[in-house]
Amino acid sequence: QPQFTEFGGGSVELGGSLRLSCIASGVSEAYDCMGWLRQAPGKEIEAVAWISNNGITKIEDSVQGRFAVSRDIARGKLYLFMTDVKAEDSGTYTCTVGDWEGGVCYPAAGHVGQGTRVTVSP
């Protein structure tokens, strides 16, 4: 049974930085990418950043130049480095796994954790 545990969220001031972490266990080795999703209250869930098993990253336009993603495959850990945060970065961040194809990570259905909440304050 795959499990994802996200932590590191909290309150951060506008323009500040935060590091999120995710620990994944019980995940099939068939998946070849991991990434972060987020959902703000009342909004649709959206992709944030992805990283393939080969270390190739894809950062979504909304956070390009401000966020970075990395992973420790051996330890099943995934990280999201958030800098220069904006109000629209507030939300619940979850991690997931997926299939990497054509430079895109297609998330596996149902493979998410409870998430960690980020609140950007003015």
mmCIF file with all atom_site columns, C-alpha atoms in Angstrom:
data_model
loop_
_atom_site.group_PDB
_atom_site.id
_atom_site.type_symbol
_atom_site.label_atom_id
_atom_site.label_alt_id
_atom_site.label_comp_id
_atom_site.label_asym_id
_atom_site.label_entity_id
_atom_site.label_seq_id
_atom_site.pdbx_PDB_ins_code
_atom_site.Cartn_x
_atom_site.Cartn_y
_atom_site.Cartn_z
_atom_site.occupancy
_atom_site.B_iso_or_equiv
_atom_site.pdbx_formal_charge
_atom_site.auth_seq_id
_atom_site.auth_comp_id
_atom_site.auth_asym_id
_atom_site.auth_atom_id
_atom_site.pdbx_PDB_model_num
ATOM 1   C CA . GLN A 1 1   ? 0.000   0.000  0.000   1.00 0.00 ? 1   GLN A CA 1
ATOM 2   C CA . PRO A 1 2   ? 1.659   3.262  -1.113  1.00 0.00 ? 2   PRO A CA 1
ATOM 3   C CA . GLN A 1 3   ? 1.964   5.947  1.527   1.00 0.00 ? 3   GLN A CA 1
ATOM 4   C CA . PHE A 1 4   ? 2.999   9.565  1.239   1.00 0.00 ? 4   PHE A CA 1
ATOM 5   C CA . THR A 1 5   ? 3.804   11.788 4.188   1.00 0.00 ? 5   THR A CA 1
ATOM 6   C CA . GLU A 1 6   ? 4.305   15.469 3.530   1.00 0.00 ? 6   GLU A CA 1
ATOM 7   C CA . PHE A 1 7   ? 5.662   17.954 6.046   1.00 0.00 ? 7   PHE A CA 1
ATOM 8   C CA . GLY A 1 8   ? 7.381   21.304 6.324   1.00 0.00 ? 8   GLY A CA 1
ATOM 9   C CA . GLY A 1 9   ? 4.407   23.539 5.667   1.00 0.00 ? 9   GLY A CA 1
ATOM 10  C CA . GLY A 1 10  ? 3.397   26.443 7.834   1.00 0.00 ? 10  GLY A CA 1
ATOM 11  C CA . SER A 1 11  ? 3.106   30.177 7.764   1.00 0.00 ? 11  SER A CA 1
ATOM 12  C CA . VAL A 1 12  ? 5.607   32.120 5.709   1.00 0.00 ? 12  VAL A CA 1
ATOM 13  C CA . GLU A 1 13  ? 5.823   35.818 4.987   1.00 0.00 ? 13  GLU A CA 1
ATOM 14  C CA . LEU A 1 14  ? 5.379   37.229 1.531   1.00 0.00 ? 14  LEU A CA 1
ATOM 15  C CA . GLY A 1 15  ? 8.698   36.929 -0.281  1.00 0.00 ? 15  GLY A CA 1
ATOM 16  C CA . GLY A 1 16  ? 10.001  34.358 2.169   1.00 0.00 ? 16  GLY A CA 1
ATOM 17  C CA . SER A 1 17  ? 11.234  30.795 1.718   1.00 0.00 ? 17  SER A CA 1
ATOM 18  C CA . LEU A 1 18  ? 10.117  27.353 2.807   1.00 0.00 ? 18  LEU A CA 1
ATOM 19  C CA . ARG A 1 19  ? 11.202  23.772 2.225   1.00 0.00 ? 19  ARG A CA 1
ATOM 20  C CA . LEU A 1 20  ? 8.651   21.006 1.948   1.00 0.00 ? 20  LEU A CA 1
ATOM 21  C CA . SER A 1 21  ? 9.514   17.330 2.289   1.00 0.00 ? 21  SER A CA 1
ATOM 22  C CA . CYS A 1 22  ? 7.732   14.141 1.342   1.00 0.00 ? 22  CYS A CA 1
ATOM 23  C CA . ILE A 1 23  ? 8.473   10.573 2.314   1.00 0.00 ? 23  ILE A CA 1
ATOM 24  C CA . ALA A 1 24  ? 7.078   7.882  0.048   1.00 0.00 ? 24  ALA A CA 1
ATOM 25  C CA . SER A 1 25  ? 6.879   4.202  0.894   1.00 0.00 ? 25  SER A CA 1
ATOM 26  C CA . GLY A 1 26  ? 5.306   1.128  -0.602  1.00 0.00 ? 26  GLY A CA 1
ATOM 27  C CA . VAL A 1 27  ? 5.377   2.668  -4.053  1.00 0.00 ? 27  VAL A CA 1
ATOM 28  C CA . SER A 1 28  ? 5.806   0.518  -7.115  1.00 0.00 ? 28  SER A CA 1
ATOM 29  C CA . GLU A 1 29  ? 9.204   0.862  -8.736  1.00 0.00 ? 29  GLU A CA 1
ATOM 30  C CA . ALA A 1 30  ? 7.398   1.001  -12.067 1.00 0.00 ? 30  ALA A CA 1
ATOM 31  C CA . TYR A 1 31  ? 6.716   4.703  -11.504 1.00 0.00 ? 31  TYR A CA 1
ATOM 32  C CA . ASP A 1 32  ? 9.547   6.843  -12.792 1.00 0.00 ? 32  ASP A CA 1
ATOM 33  C CA . CYS A 1 33  ? 8.761   10.336 -11.589 1.00 0.00 ? 33  CYS A CA 1
ATOM 34  C CA . MET A 1 34  ? 7.611   12.164 -8.483  1.00 0.00 ? 34  MET A CA 1
ATOM 35  C CA . GLY A 1 35  ? 6.147   15.567 -8.033  1.00 0.00 ? 35  GLY A CA 1
ATOM 36  C CA . TRP A 1 36  ? 4.152   18.090 -6.085  1.00 0.00 ? 36  TRP A CA 1
ATOM 37  C CA . LEU A 1 37  ? 0.561   19.142 -6.460  1.00 0.00 ? 37  LEU A CA 1
ATOM 38  C CA . ARG A 1 38  ? -1.212  21.914 -4.622  1.00 0.00 ? 38  ARG A CA 1
ATOM 39  C CA . GLN A 1 39  ? -4.745  23.067 -4.017  1.00 0.00 ? 39  GLN A CA 1
ATOM 40  C CA . ALA A 1 40  ? -5.857  26.427 -2.752  1.00 0.00 ? 40  ALA A CA 1
ATOM 41  C CA . PRO A 1 41  ? -9.217  26.731 -0.991  1.00 0.00 ? 41  PRO A CA 1
ATOM 42  C CA . GLY A 1 42  ? -12.023 26.791 -3.527  1.00 0.00 ? 42  GLY A CA 1
ATOM 43  C CA . LYS A 1 43  ? -9.710  26.111 -6.449  1.00 0.00 ? 43  LYS A CA 1
ATOM 44  C CA . GLU A 1 44  ? -8.786  23.145 -8.598  1.00 0.00 ? 44  GLU A CA 1
ATOM 45  C CA . ILE A 1 45  ? -5.751  21.053 -7.801  1.00 0.00 ? 45  ILE A CA 1
ATOM 46  C CA . GLU A 1 46  ? -2.754  22.025 -9.908  1.00 0.00 ? 46  GLU A CA 1
ATOM 47  C CA . ALA A 1 47  ? 0.686   20.678 -10.660 1.00 0.00 ? 47  ALA A CA 1
ATOM 48  C CA . VAL A 1 48  ? 3.684   22.483 -9.198  1.00 0.00 ? 48  VAL A CA 1
ATOM 49  C CA . ALA A 1 49  ? 6.898   20.634 -9.998  1.00 0.00 ? 49  ALA A CA 1
ATOM 50  C CA . TRP A 1 50  ? 8.077   17.239 -11.209 1.00 0.00 ? 50  TRP A CA 1
ATOM 51  C CA . ILE A 1 51  ? 11.291  15.273 -11.267 1.00 0.00 ? 51  ILE A CA 1
ATOM 52  C CA . SER A 1 52  ? 12.068  12.100 -13.166 1.00 0.00 ? 52  SER A CA 1
ATOM 53  C CA . ASN A 1 53  ? 14.187  9.196  -11.939 1.00 0.00 ? 53  ASN A CA 1
ATOM 54  C CA . ASN A 1 54  ? 16.914  10.596 -14.195 1.00 0.00 ? 54  ASN A CA 1
ATOM 55  C CA . GLY A 1 55  ? 16.828  13.944 -12.435 1.00 0.00 ? 55  GLY A CA 1
ATOM 56  C CA . ILE A 1 56  ? 15.049  15.844 -15.174 1.00 0.00 ? 56  ILE A CA 1
ATOM 57  C CA . THR A 1 57  ? 12.767  18.479 -13.698 1.00 0.00 ? 57  THR A CA 1
ATOM 58  C CA . LYS A 1 58  ? 9.699   20.263 -14.906 1.00 0.00 ? 58  LYS A CA 1
ATOM 59  C CA . ILE A 1 59  ? 8.622   23.364 -13.055 1.00 0.00 ? 59  ILE A CA 1
ATOM 60  C CA . GLU A 1 60  ? 5.200   24.780 -13.816 1.00 0.00 ? 60  GLU A CA 1
ATOM 61  C CA . ASP A 1 61  ? 5.044   28.311 -15.191 1.00 0.00 ? 61  ASP A CA 1
ATOM 62  C CA . SER A 1 62  ? 3.322   29.699 -12.100 1.00 0.00 ? 62  SER A CA 1
ATOM 63  C CA . VAL A 1 63  ? 6.369   28.959 -9.935  1.00 0.00 ? 63  VAL A CA 1
ATOM 64  C CA . GLN A 1 64  ? 9.137   28.966 -12.526 1.00 0.00 ? 64  GLN A CA 1
ATOM 65  C CA . GLY A 1 65  ? 12.245  30.709 -11.214 1.00 0.00 ? 65  GLY A CA 1
ATOM 66  C CA . ARG A 1 66  ? 11.035  30.589 -7.614  1.00 0.00 ? 66  ARG A CA 1
ATOM 67  C CA . PHE A 1 67  ? 10.570  26.909 -6.791  1.00 0.00 ? 67  PHE A CA 1
ATOM 68  C CA . ALA A 1 68  ? 12.903  23.967 -7.219  1.00 0.00 ? 68  ALA A CA 1
ATOM 69  C CA . VAL A 1 69  ? 12.398  20.231 -6.758  1.00 0.00 ? 69  VAL A CA 1
ATOM 70  C CA . SER A 1 70  ? 14.826  17.486 -5.827  1.00 0.00 ? 70  SER A CA 1
ATOM 71  C CA . ARG A 1 71  ? 14.643  13.912 -4.625  1.00 0.00 ? 71  ARG A CA 1
ATOM 72  C CA . ASP A 1 72  ? 16.586  11.240 -2.802  1.00 0.00 ? 72  ASP A CA 1
ATOM 73  C CA . ILE A 1 73  ? 15.520  8.093  -4.573  1.00 0.00 ? 73  ILE A CA 1
ATOM 74  C CA . ALA A 1 74  ? 17.338  5.744  -2.185  1.00 0.00 ? 74  ALA A CA 1
ATOM 75  C CA . ARG A 1 75  ? 15.454  7.197  0.785   1.00 0.00 ? 75  ARG A CA 1
ATOM 76  C CA . GLY A 1 76  ? 12.167  7.721  -1.022  1.00 0.00 ? 76  GLY A CA 1
ATOM 77  C CA . LYS A 1 77  ? 12.255  11.436 -0.266  1.00 0.00 ? 77  LYS A CA 1
ATOM 78  C CA . LEU A 1 78  ? 11.090  14.360 -2.340  1.00 0.00 ? 78  LEU A CA 1
ATOM 79  C CA . TYR A 1 79  ? 11.700  18.035 -1.631  1.00 0.00 ? 79  TYR A CA 1
ATOM 80  C CA . LEU A 1 80  ? 10.228  21.318 -2.774  1.00 0.00 ? 80  LEU A CA 1
ATOM 81  C CA . PHE A 1 81  ? 12.250  24.487 -2.240  1.00 0.00 ? 81  PHE A CA 1
ATOM 82  C CA . MET A 1 82  ? 10.013  27.525 -2.256  1.00 0.00 ? 82  MET A CA 1
ATOM 83  C CA . THR A 1 83  ? 11.492  31.016 -2.504  1.00 0.00 ? 83  THR A CA 1
ATOM 84  C CA . ASP A 1 84  ? 10.038  34.482 -3.035  1.00 0.00 ? 84  ASP A CA 1
ATOM 85  C CA . VAL A 1 85  ? 6.616   33.108 -2.147  1.00 0.00 ? 85  VAL A CA 1
ATOM 86  C CA . LYS A 1 86  ? 3.507   34.936 -3.238  1.00 0.00 ? 86  LYS A CA 1
ATOM 87  C CA . ALA A 1 87  ? -0.004  35.023 -1.829  1.00 0.00 ? 87  ALA A CA 1
ATOM 88  C CA . GLU A 1 88  ? -1.189  32.646 -4.553  1.00 0.00 ? 88  GLU A CA 1
ATOM 89  C CA . ASP A 1 89  ? 1.271   30.020 -3.327  1.00 0.00 ? 89  ASP A CA 1
ATOM 90  C CA . SER A 1 90  ? -0.932  29.403 -0.299  1.00 0.00 ? 90  SER A CA 1
ATOM 91  C CA . GLY A 1 91  ? -2.603  26.016 -0.299  1.00 0.00 ? 91  GLY A CA 1
ATOM 92  C CA . THR A 1 92  ? -2.219  22.377 0.610   1.00 0.00 ? 92  THR A CA 1
ATOM 93  C CA . TYR A 1 93  ? 0.752   20.697 -1.018  1.00 0.00 ? 93  TYR A CA 1
ATOM 94  C CA . THR A 1 94  ? 0.788   16.979 -1.676  1.00 0.00 ? 94  THR A CA 1
ATOM 95  C CA . CYS A 1 95  ? 3.306   14.698 -3.329  1.00 0.00 ? 95  CYS A CA 1
ATOM 96  C CA . THR A 1 96  ? 2.679   11.917 -5.766  1.00 0.00 ? 96  THR A CA 1
ATOM 97  C CA . VAL A 1 97  ? 4.303   9.543  -8.237  1.00 0.00 ? 97  VAL A CA 1
ATOM 98  C CA . GLY A 1 98  ? 3.643   8.979  -11.886 1.00 0.00 ? 98  GLY A CA 1
ATOM 99  C CA . ASP A 1 99  ? 4.777   7.940  -15.320 1.00 0.00 ? 99  ASP A CA 1
ATOM 100 C CA . TRP A 1 100 ? 7.312   10.092 -17.139 1.00 0.00 ? 100 TRP A CA 1
ATOM 101 C CA . GLU A 1 101 ? 6.648   10.464 -20.822 1.00 0.00 ? 101 GLU A CA 1
ATOM 102 C CA . GLY A 1 102 ? 7.710   13.139 -23.261 1.00 0.00 ? 102 GLY A CA 1
ATOM 103 C CA . GLY A 1 103 ? 9.016   15.418 -20.510 1.00 0.00 ? 103 GLY A CA 1
ATOM 104 C CA . VAL A 1 104 ? 5.762   15.241 -18.591 1.00 0.00 ? 104 VAL A CA 1
ATOM 105 C CA . CYS A 1 105 ? 4.931   13.330 -15.425 1.00 0.00 ? 105 CYS A CA 1
ATOM 106 C CA . TYR A 1 106 ? 1.478   11.798 -15.531 1.00 0.00 ? 106 TYR A CA 1
ATOM 107 C CA . PRO A 1 107 ? 0.396   11.312 -11.911 1.00 0.00 ? 107 PRO A CA 1
ATOM 108 C CA . ALA A 1 108 ? -0.904  7.968  -10.757 1.00 0.00 ? 108 ALA A CA 1
ATOM 109 C CA . ALA A 1 109 ? -4.493  8.083  -9.602  1.00 0.00 ? 109 ALA A CA 1
ATOM 110 C CA . GLY A 1 110 ? -5.023  7.872  -5.876  1.00 0.00 ? 110 GLY A CA 1
ATOM 111 C CA . HIS A 1 111 ? -1.345  8.188  -5.003  1.00 0.00 ? 111 HIS A CA 1
ATOM 112 C CA . VAL A 1 112 ? -1.312  11.225 -2.752  1.00 0.00 ? 112 VAL A CA 1
ATOM 113 C CA . GLY A 1 113 ? -0.871  11.943 0.928   1.00 0.00 ? 113 GLY A CA 1
ATOM 114 C CA . GLN A 1 114 ? -2.785  14.169 3.326   1.00 0.00 ? 114 GLN A CA 1
ATOM 115 C CA . GLY A 1 115 ? -0.682  17.128 2.353   1.00 0.00 ? 115 GLY A CA 1
ATOM 116 C CA . THR A 1 116 ? 0.989   19.936 4.202   1.00 0.00 ? 116 THR A CA 1
ATOM 117 C CA . ARG A 1 117 ? -0.538  23.399 4.325   1.00 0.00 ? 117 ARG A CA 1
ATOM 118 C CA . VAL A 1 118 ? 1.310   26.534 3.351   1.00 0.00 ? 118 VAL A CA 1
ATOM 119 C CA . THR A 1 119 ? -0.018  29.949 4.286   1.00 0.00 ? 119 THR A CA 1
ATOM 120 C CA . VAL A 1 120 ? 1.614   33.043 2.878   1.00 0.00 ? 120 VAL A CA 1
ATOM 121 C CA . SER A 1 121 ? 1.049   36.078 5.050   1.00 0.00 ? 121 SER A CA 1
ATOM 122 C CA . PRO A 1 122 ? 1.503   39.715 4.045   1.00 0.00 ? 122 PRO A CA 1
#
